[in-house]
Amino acid sequence: MSKAMGCKRFNIFLLMLSVLAITACEGSAGWETGPTAEPTAEPTAVPSTEPTAEPTTEPSAEPTPQISVTSLHAEADFPIGVGVPAGNASNSLIDSLDRQQIVNAHFSQITAENIMKPDALHPAEDDYFWDDAVALVDYAAVNGMSVHGHTLIWHNQIPTWMSNHTGTAEQWTTMMQTHINTIVGRFADTAAVVSWNVVNEAFTDDAPSVYRNTLWFSNIGEDYFAQAFTAARAADEDADLYYNDVRLELNGSKMNRVVTMIEAFKANGTPIDGIGFQMHVSLTSPEKTAIESAFARVVNLGLKVKITEMDVTVNDDKSLSALALDTELAQAARYQEIVKAYMDAVPAAQRGGISVWGITDDDSGLPELHQRDEWPLLFNANFTPKHALQGFADGLVGGGSE
Ligand code: G3I
């Protein structure tokens, strides 16, 4: 045996001894800290270069809550949904196994984030594009999920030809009715498509004018609203028809305008089944009492209440550059608070469902995210669950008026 070989073996022996010694030390420390939760947040802190403090013998004040929910939708007997990217989106659900694993496990309904909006489905007056929507609806059906159609009549994401359309009020009305009839009719015999946001964001918040001055309002007048719902019902007698808006949960003047609309629809027989509350909220606003009061006003009018685009921002003041555990736990508590408010304020028969607006934090379509770091949803960018997922689940369990 060469000297080099003998020396090599002795060195290996020493190396093994040192490895065993290190392992024995680490192993005992790991066992004393008990089970660790799945990583629930992006690494929140850059490793400190400061010398670590002497390990204290005091147990931590509060153990980190566990994330135990394995199927969010299994905790509810109404749709638990998610807004999903599709089509040519780089994060399309159809192309992402990570996103499919989350959506299939936790959700019973999907809403197309963009590909079922006017610009995507109706790119030219005499041309409709169905491929992406059909692929998404098929995906939902194959995986036992329903689809909430979003959205038929809006002032955003409309095709150029529609913006440039000219004609009399009657001609505009005919164009709108054809648009709605064709799209709703395309999916009327598709069992998976169970509801539509017929009109989205048509009221102003506090402006003197009640209706947002959209091209529909300016070319048809306020009758466009009822005509849109009438056209949707004519195309599908079974789908639930919703009016969807943002900041209704503030229960302010916009909510008053929605209530007035509902009362008018009920008086003149215009079909409408529910109100969609987008629920783009922060940790603190709006208050739970305002949300519950707004829900109650719709419940008292006999309509369904659906949370359609929920997310909870945590960095509105732009002070954070990472999601720390305490902020994540506050977000979880906020999700629980709002979901429980829904369960308490909305009777079972009037629960249209609760949907979040995006799969992972990096998928969020909130425009604010172009200006700041945000983590508004239930899953981390690396597809691991956040405490918000457990908070949402905890809000579903045990709460609720029947
Ligand atoms: O499709 C084009 C692509 O061809 C182009 O290369 C790219 C870059 O310019 O833009 C793409 O269009 C973008 C579209 O999303 C599809 O990705 C638009 O620029 C972008 O503005 C649009 O944002 C969507 C936004 O609505 C538009 O208002 C968000 O993804 C979507 O999450 C958001 O969703 C809305 C709801 O529909 C209504 N309630 C508010 C909610 C959040 O803003």
Coordinates of C-alpha atoms and ligand atoms in Angstrom, one line a residue:
M1 CA 0.0 0.0 0.0
S2 CA 1.5 3.5 -0.9
K3 CA 2.2 6.1 1.7
A4 CA -0.3 8.3 -0.1
M5 CA -3.0 5.7 0.1
G6 CA -2.4 5.0 3.8
C7 CA -2.4 8.7 4.5
K8 CA -5.6 9.1 2.5
R9 CA -7.4 6.4 4.5
F10 CA -6.4 8.0 7.8
N11 CA -7.6 11.4 6.6
I12 CA -10.9 9.8 5.6
F13 CA -11.2 8.3 9.1
L14 CA -10.6 11.7 10.7
L15 CA -13.1 13.3 8.3
M16 CA -15.7 10.7 9.1
L17 CA -15.1 11.2 12.9
S18 CA -15.6 15.0 12.5
V19 CA -18.7 14.5 10.3
L20 CA -20.2 12.2 12.9
A21 CA -19.4 14.7 15.7
I22 CA -21.1 17.5 13.8
T23 CA -24.1 15.5 12.9
A24 CA -24.6 14.3 16.5
C25 CA -24.7 18.0 17.7
E26 CA -27.1 19.2 15.0
G27 CA -29.4 16.2 15.3
S28 CA -30.2 16.8 19.0
A29 CA -30.9 20.5 18.5
G30 CA -33.3 19.7 15.6
W31 CA -35.3 17.3 17.6
E32 CA -35.7 19.7 20.5
T33 CA -37.3 22.4 18.2
G34 CA -40.1 20.0 17.4
P35 CA -42.0 19.7 14.1
T36 CA -41.4 22.6 11.8
A37 CA -44.1 23.9 9.5
E38 CA -43.7 23.6 5.8
P39 CA -41.9 26.6 4.6
T40 CA -44.7 29.0 4.5
A41 CA -43.1 32.2 3.3
E42 CA -40.3 33.2 1.1
P43 CA -37.0 33.5 3.1
T44 CA -37.9 36.6 5.0
A45 CA -34.6 37.9 6.1
V46 CA -31.2 38.2 4.5
P47 CA -28.9 36.0 6.7
S48 CA -27.5 38.3 9.3
T49 CA -23.8 38.9 9.5
E50 CA -24.1 39.8 13.2
P51 CA -22.8 37.2 15.7
T52 CA -25.8 35.2 16.7
A53 CA -27.0 35.7 20.3
E54 CA -26.4 33.0 22.9
P55 CA -29.3 30.5 22.4
T56 CA -31.9 31.3 25.0
T57 CA -33.4 28.4 27.0
E58 CA -36.8 30.2 27.0
P59 CA -39.3 28.5 24.6
S60 CA -40.6 30.9 21.9
A61 CA -43.7 32.8 23.1
E62 CA -46.1 31.5 20.6
P63 CA -45.5 28.4 18.4
T64 CA -46.0 29.2 14.7
P65 CA -49.4 28.0 13.7
Q66 CA -49.5 25.0 11.5
I67 CA -50.9 25.0 7.9
S68 CA -52.9 21.8 7.9
V69 CA -55.6 22.4 5.3
T70 CA -55.1 20.0 2.3
S71 CA -58.2 21.0 0.3
L72 CA -59.7 24.4 0.8
H73 CA -62.9 23.8 -1.2
A74 CA -63.6 20.6 0.8
E75 CA -64.3 22.9 3.8
A76 CA -67.3 24.5 2.0
D77 CA -70.5 23.5 0.3
F78 CA -70.4 26.4 -2.2
P79 CA -67.8 27.4 -4.8
I80 CA -64.4 28.2 -3.6
G81 CA -62.7 29.8 -6.6
V82 CA -59.6 31.3 -8.0
G83 CA -58.8 33.7 -10.8
V84 CA -56.4 32.0 -13.2
P85 CA -54.1 33.1 -16.0
A86 CA -54.6 31.1 -19.3
G87 CA -54.1 31.5 -23.0
N88 CA -50.7 32.9 -24.0
A89 CA -50.0 34.1 -20.4
S90 CA -46.5 33.1 -19.4
N91 CA -48.0 31.8 -16.1
S92 CA -51.0 30.1 -17.8
L93 CA -52.7 27.4 -15.6
I94 CA -52.9 25.2 -18.7
D95 CA -49.1 25.1 -18.9
S96 CA -48.1 25.0 -15.3
L97 CA -48.2 21.7 -13.4
D98 CA -47.4 23.5 -10.1
R99 CA -50.4 25.8 -10.5
Q100 CA -52.6 22.9 -11.6
Q101 CA -51.6 21.0 -8.4
I102 CA -52.7 23.9 -6.3
V103 CA -55.9 24.6 -8.2
N104 CA -57.0 21.0 -8.4
A105 CA -56.4 20.5 -4.7
H106 CA -57.9 23.6 -3.2
F107 CA -60.5 25.1 -5.6
S108 CA -63.9 24.1 -7.0
Q109 CA -64.3 27.0 -9.4
I110 CA -62.1 29.0 -11.7
T111 CA -62.5 32.5 -13.2
A112 CA -60.5 33.4 -16.3
E113 CA -58.4 36.4 -15.2
N114 CA -58.3 37.8 -18.8
I115 CA -59.1 35.4 -21.6
M116 CA -62.9 35.6 -21.3
K117 CA -63.0 39.4 -21.4
P118 CA -64.4 41.2 -24.5
D119 CA -60.9 41.9 -26.1
A120 CA -60.0 38.2 -25.9
L121 CA -63.3 36.6 -26.9
H122 CA -64.5 39.1 -29.5
P123 CA -61.5 40.6 -31.3
A124 CA -63.4 41.7 -34.4
E125 CA -67.1 42.5 -34.8
D126 CA -67.7 39.5 -36.9
D127 CA -65.1 37.3 -35.3
Y128 CA -65.0 35.5 -32.0
F129 CA -61.9 33.6 -30.5
W130 CA -63.0 30.6 -28.5
D131 CA -59.8 28.4 -28.3
D132 CA -58.3 29.7 -25.1
A133 CA -61.6 29.9 -23.3
V134 CA -62.7 26.5 -24.5
A135 CA -59.4 25.0 -23.3
L136 CA -59.8 26.5 -19.9
V137 CA -63.5 25.5 -19.6
D138 CA -62.5 22.0 -20.7
Y139 CA -59.8 21.9 -18.0
A140 CA -62.3 22.9 -15.4
A141 CA -64.8 20.3 -16.5
V142 CA -62.2 17.5 -16.6
N143 CA -61.1 18.4 -13.1
G144 CA -64.6 18.7 -11.7
M145 CA -64.6 22.4 -11.4
S146 CA -67.1 25.0 -12.5
V147 CA -66.4 28.3 -14.3
H148 CA -67.5 31.8 -13.4
G149 CA -67.6 33.8 -16.6
H150 CA -65.8 37.2 -16.4
T151 CA -66.8 39.5 -18.0
L152 CA -69.3 40.5 -20.7
I153 CA -69.7 44.3 -20.4
W154 CA -66.9 46.4 -19.0
H155 CA -65.1 49.7 -19.9
N156 CA -61.7 48.0 -19.8
Q157 CA -60.1 45.4 -22.1
I158 CA -62.5 45.9 -24.9
P159 CA -61.4 45.4 -28.5
T160 CA -60.5 48.3 -30.7
W161 CA -63.4 47.8 -33.1
M162 CA -65.8 48.1 -30.1
S163 CA -64.2 51.3 -28.9
N164 CA -64.4 52.7 -32.4
H165 CA -68.0 51.5 -33.1
T166 CA -70.4 54.2 -34.3
G167 CA -74.2 54.3 -34.7
T168 CA -77.4 55.2 -33.1
A169 CA -78.4 54.0 -29.6
E170 CA -80.4 51.3 -31.2
Q171 CA -77.4 50.1 -33.3
W172 CA -75.2 50.1 -30.2
T173 CA -77.9 48.1 -28.3
T174 CA -78.1 45.6 -31.1
M175 CA -74.3 45.3 -31.1
M176 CA -74.2 44.8 -27.3
Q177 CA -77.0 42.2 -27.4
T178 CA -75.3 40.3 -30.2
H179 CA -72.0 40.3 -28.2
I180 CA -73.7 39.0 -25.1
N181 CA -76.0 36.5 -26.8
T182 CA -73.1 35.0 -28.8
I183 CA -70.7 34.6 -25.9
V184 CA -73.2 33.4 -23.3
G185 CA -74.9 31.2 -25.9
R186 CA -71.5 29.6 -26.8
F187 CA -71.3 28.2 -23.3
A188 CA -75.0 27.8 -22.4
D189 CA -74.9 24.1 -23.0
T190 CA -71.6 23.7 -21.2
A191 CA -72.5 22.5 -17.7
A192 CA -69.2 23.8 -16.2
V193 CA -70.0 27.5 -17.0
V194 CA -72.5 28.2 -14.2
S195 CA -72.4 32.0 -13.8
W196 CA -71.4 35.3 -15.4
N197 CA -70.3 38.7 -14.4
V198 CA -72.7 40.3 -16.9
V199 CA -71.7 43.9 -16.1
N200 CA -68.5 44.9 -14.3
E201 CA -67.7 48.2 -12.5
A202 CA -70.5 50.3 -14.0
F203 CA -71.1 52.7 -11.0
T204 CA -69.0 55.6 -9.8
D205 CA -67.8 55.6 -6.2
D206 CA -68.8 59.1 -5.1
A207 CA -69.1 61.2 -8.3
P208 CA -72.4 63.1 -8.8
S209 CA -73.1 61.0 -11.9
V210 CA -74.3 57.6 -10.8
Y211 CA -73.1 55.6 -13.8
R212 CA -69.5 55.5 -14.9
N213 CA -69.3 57.2 -18.3
T214 CA -68.4 54.1 -20.2
L215 CA -68.9 53.8 -24.0
W216 CA -72.0 51.7 -23.2
F217 CA -73.5 54.4 -21.0
S218 CA -72.6 57.2 -23.3
N219 CA -74.0 55.5 -26.5
I220 CA -77.0 53.7 -25.1
G221 CA -77.8 55.4 -21.8
E222 CA -78.5 53.8 -18.4
D223 CA -80.9 51.3 -20.0
Y224 CA -77.8 49.4 -21.3
F225 CA -77.6 47.9 -17.8
A226 CA -80.9 46.1 -17.8
Q227 CA -80.6 45.3 -21.5
A228 CA -77.4 43.5 -20.8
F229 CA -78.9 41.3 -18.1
T230 CA -82.0 40.6 -20.3
A231 CA -79.8 39.5 -23.2
A232 CA -77.7 37.2 -21.0
R233 CA -80.8 35.5 -19.6
A234 CA -82.2 35.1 -23.1
A235 CA -79.0 33.3 -24.0
D236 CA -78.8 31.1 -20.9
E237 CA -81.8 30.5 -18.8
D238 CA -79.9 28.7 -16.1
A239 CA -76.6 30.6 -15.4
D240 CA -76.5 32.9 -12.4
L241 CA -76.2 36.5 -13.6
Y242 CA -74.1 38.8 -11.4
Y243 CA -73.3 42.5 -11.3
N244 CA -69.7 42.8 -10.2
D245 CA -67.9 45.8 -8.7
V246 CA -65.0 46.9 -6.6
R247 CA -65.2 48.7 -3.2
L248 CA -68.8 47.7 -2.7
E249 CA -67.5 46.2 0.6
L250 CA -67.0 49.8 1.8
N251 CA -70.7 50.0 1.9
G252 CA -70.6 53.6 0.7
S253 CA -72.5 55.5 -1.9
K254 CA -71.5 53.0 -4.6
M255 CA -73.3 50.3 -2.6
N256 CA -76.3 52.6 -2.3
R257 CA -76.4 52.9 -6.1
V258 CA -76.2 49.1 -6.5
V259 CA -79.1 48.7 -4.0
T260 CA -81.2 51.2 -6.0
M261 CA -80.4 49.2 -9.2
I262 CA -81.4 45.9 -7.6
E263 CA -84.7 47.4 -6.4
A264 CA -85.4 48.8 -9.9
F265 CA -84.6 45.4 -11.5
K266 CA -86.9 43.6 -9.1
A267 CA -89.6 46.1 -9.8
N268 CA -89.4 45.8 -13.6
G269 CA -88.6 42.1 -13.8
T270 CA -85.1 42.4 -15.1
P271 CA -83.2 39.2 -14.3
I272 CA -80.3 39.3 -11.9
D273 CA -79.2 36.6 -9.4
G274 CA -76.4 38.1 -7.4
I275 CA -73.8 40.8 -6.6
G276 CA -70.1 40.2 -7.0
F277 CA -68.0 41.9 -4.3
Q278 CA -64.4 42.0 -5.8
M279 CA -62.9 42.3 -2.2
H280 CA -59.6 43.9 -3.1
V281 CA -58.8 44.9 0.5
S282 CA -55.9 45.6 2.8
L283 CA -55.1 44.4 6.3
T284 CA -57.2 47.1 7.9
S285 CA -59.7 48.5 5.3
P286 CA -62.6 48.1 5.0
E287 CA -63.7 47.2 8.5
K288 CA -65.5 43.9 9.1
T289 CA -68.7 45.7 10.2
A290 CA -68.9 47.6 6.8
I291 CA -68.4 44.4 4.9
E292 CA -71.1 42.5 6.9
S293 CA -73.5 45.4 6.4
A294 CA -72.9 45.5 2.7
F295 CA -73.5 41.8 2.4
A296 CA -76.7 42.1 4.5
R297 CA -78.1 44.7 2.2
V298 CA -77.9 42.3 -0.8
V299 CA -79.1 39.3 1.3
N300 CA -82.1 41.3 2.4
L301 CA -83.0 41.9 -1.3
G302 CA -83.0 38.2 -1.8
L303 CA -79.9 38.0 -4.1
K304 CA -76.8 35.9 -3.9
V305 CA -73.5 37.3 -2.5
K306 CA -70.3 36.3 -4.2
I307 CA -66.8 37.4 -3.3
T308 CA -65.2 37.4 -6.7
E309 CA -61.6 38.6 -6.6
M310 CA -60.4 38.6 -3.0
D311 CA -56.9 39.5 -2.1
V312 CA -55.4 41.2 1.0
T313 CA -52.6 43.6 0.5
V314 CA -50.1 44.0 3.3
N315 CA -47.7 46.7 2.0
D316 CA -49.9 49.6 1.0
D317 CA -47.4 52.0 2.6
K318 CA -44.6 50.4 0.7
S319 CA -42.6 50.0 3.9
L320 CA -41.9 46.3 3.4
S321 CA -39.3 44.6 1.2
A322 CA -40.1 41.1 2.4
L323 CA -43.0 39.2 3.9
A324 CA -42.2 38.7 7.6
L325 CA -44.0 36.0 9.6
D326 CA -45.8 38.5 11.8
T327 CA -47.2 40.2 8.7
E328 CA -48.1 36.9 7.1
L329 CA -50.0 35.9 10.3
A330 CA -51.9 39.2 10.3
Q331 CA -52.9 38.5 6.7
A332 CA -54.1 35.1 7.7
A333 CA -56.2 36.6 10.4
R334 CA -57.7 39.1 7.9
Y335 CA -58.6 36.3 5.5
Q336 CA -60.2 34.5 8.3
E337 CA -62.1 37.6 9.5
I338 CA -63.6 38.3 6.0
V339 CA -64.5 34.7 5.2
K340 CA -66.1 34.3 8.6
A341 CA -68.0 37.6 8.0
Y342 CA -69.3 36.0 4.8
M343 CA -70.4 32.9 6.6
D344 CA -72.1 34.9 9.3
A345 CA -73.8 37.4 7.1
V346 CA -74.8 35.3 4.1
P347 CA -77.3 32.4 4.5
A348 CA -76.2 29.1 2.9
A349 CA -78.8 29.4 0.1
Q350 CA -77.4 32.8 -0.9
R351 CA -73.7 32.0 -0.9
G352 CA -72.5 32.4 -4.5
G353 CA -69.0 31.6 -3.5
I354 CA -65.7 33.0 -2.5
S355 CA -62.9 33.4 -5.0
V356 CA -59.4 34.8 -4.7
W357 CA -57.8 36.7 -7.5
G358 CA -54.7 34.7 -8.5
I359 CA -52.9 31.5 -7.5
T360 CA -49.5 32.6 -6.1
D361 CA -48.4 36.1 -4.9
D362 CA -46.4 36.5 -8.1
D363 CA -49.6 35.8 -10.2
S364 CA -51.5 38.7 -8.7
G365 CA -53.0 41.0 -11.4
L366 CA -53.4 43.9 -9.0
P367 CA -52.1 47.0 -10.9
E368 CA -50.5 48.2 -7.6
L369 CA -48.0 45.4 -7.9
H370 CA -46.3 47.4 -10.6
Q371 CA -45.4 50.0 -8.0
R372 CA -44.5 48.0 -4.9
D373 CA -43.7 44.6 -3.4
E374 CA -46.9 42.8 -2.5
W375 CA -47.9 39.4 -1.3
P376 CA -51.7 39.4 -1.4
L377 CA -52.7 35.8 -2.0
L378 CA -52.8 32.3 -0.5
F379 CA -49.6 30.8 -1.9
N380 CA -46.0 31.9 -2.1
A381 CA -44.3 32.5 -5.5
N382 CA -42.6 29.1 -5.0
F383 CA -46.1 27.4 -4.8
T384 CA -45.9 26.7 -1.0
P385 CA -48.9 27.5 1.1
K386 CA -49.0 30.6 3.2
H387 CA -50.7 31.0 6.5
A388 CA -53.4 32.9 4.6
L389 CA -54.6 29.6 3.2
Q390 CA -55.2 28.3 6.7
G391 CA -56.8 31.6 7.8
F392 CA -59.2 31.3 4.8
A393 CA -60.0 27.7 5.8
D394 CA -60.5 28.6 9.5
G395 CA -63.0 31.2 8.5
L396 CA -65.1 28.6 6.7
V397 CA -65.1 26.1 9.5
G398 CA -67.7 26.5 12.2
G399 CA -68.9 29.9 11.2
G400 CA -72.0 30.7 9.4
S401 CA -75.7 31.3 9.5
E402 CA -77.8 28.6 7.8
Ligands
G3I1 O1 -52.3 40.4 -23.7 C1 -51.4 41.5 -23.7 C2 -50.1 41.0 -24.3 O2 -50.3 40.7 -25.6 C3 -49.0 42.2 -24.1 O3 -47.8 41.7 -24.6 C4 -48.9 42.6 -22.7 C5 -47.9 43.6 -22.4 O4 -48.4 44.9 -22.9 O5 -50.2 43.0 -22.2 C6 -51.1 42.0 -22.2 O6 -52.4 42.5 -21.8 C7 -52.4 42.6 -20.3 C8 -53.5 41.8 -19.8 O7 -53.7 41.9 -18.4 C9 -53.3 40.3 -20.1 O8 -52.1 39.9 -19.4 C10 -52.7 44.1 -20.0 O9 -51.6 44.9 -20.4 C11 -52.9 44.2 -18.5 O10 -53.4 45.6 -18.2 C12 -54.0 43.3 -18.1 O11 -54.2 43.4 -16.7 C13 -55.4 42.8 -16.1 C14 -56.3 43.9 -15.6 O12 -57.4 43.3 -15.0 C15 -56.7 44.8 -16.7 O13 -57.6 45.8 -16.2 C16 -55.0 41.9 -15.0 O14 -54.2 40.8 -15.5 C17 -56.2 41.4 -14.3 O15 -55.8 40.7 -13.1 C18 -57.1 42.5 -13.8 O16 -58.2 42.0 -13.3 C19 -59.2 43.0 -12.8 C20 -60.6 42.4 -13.0 O17 -60.7 41.9 -14.3 C21 -61.6 43.4 -12.6 N1 -61.4 43.8 -11.2 C22 -60.1 44.4 -11.0 C23 -59.0 43.3 -11.3 C24 -57.6 43.8 -11.0 O18 -57.3 44.9 -11.7

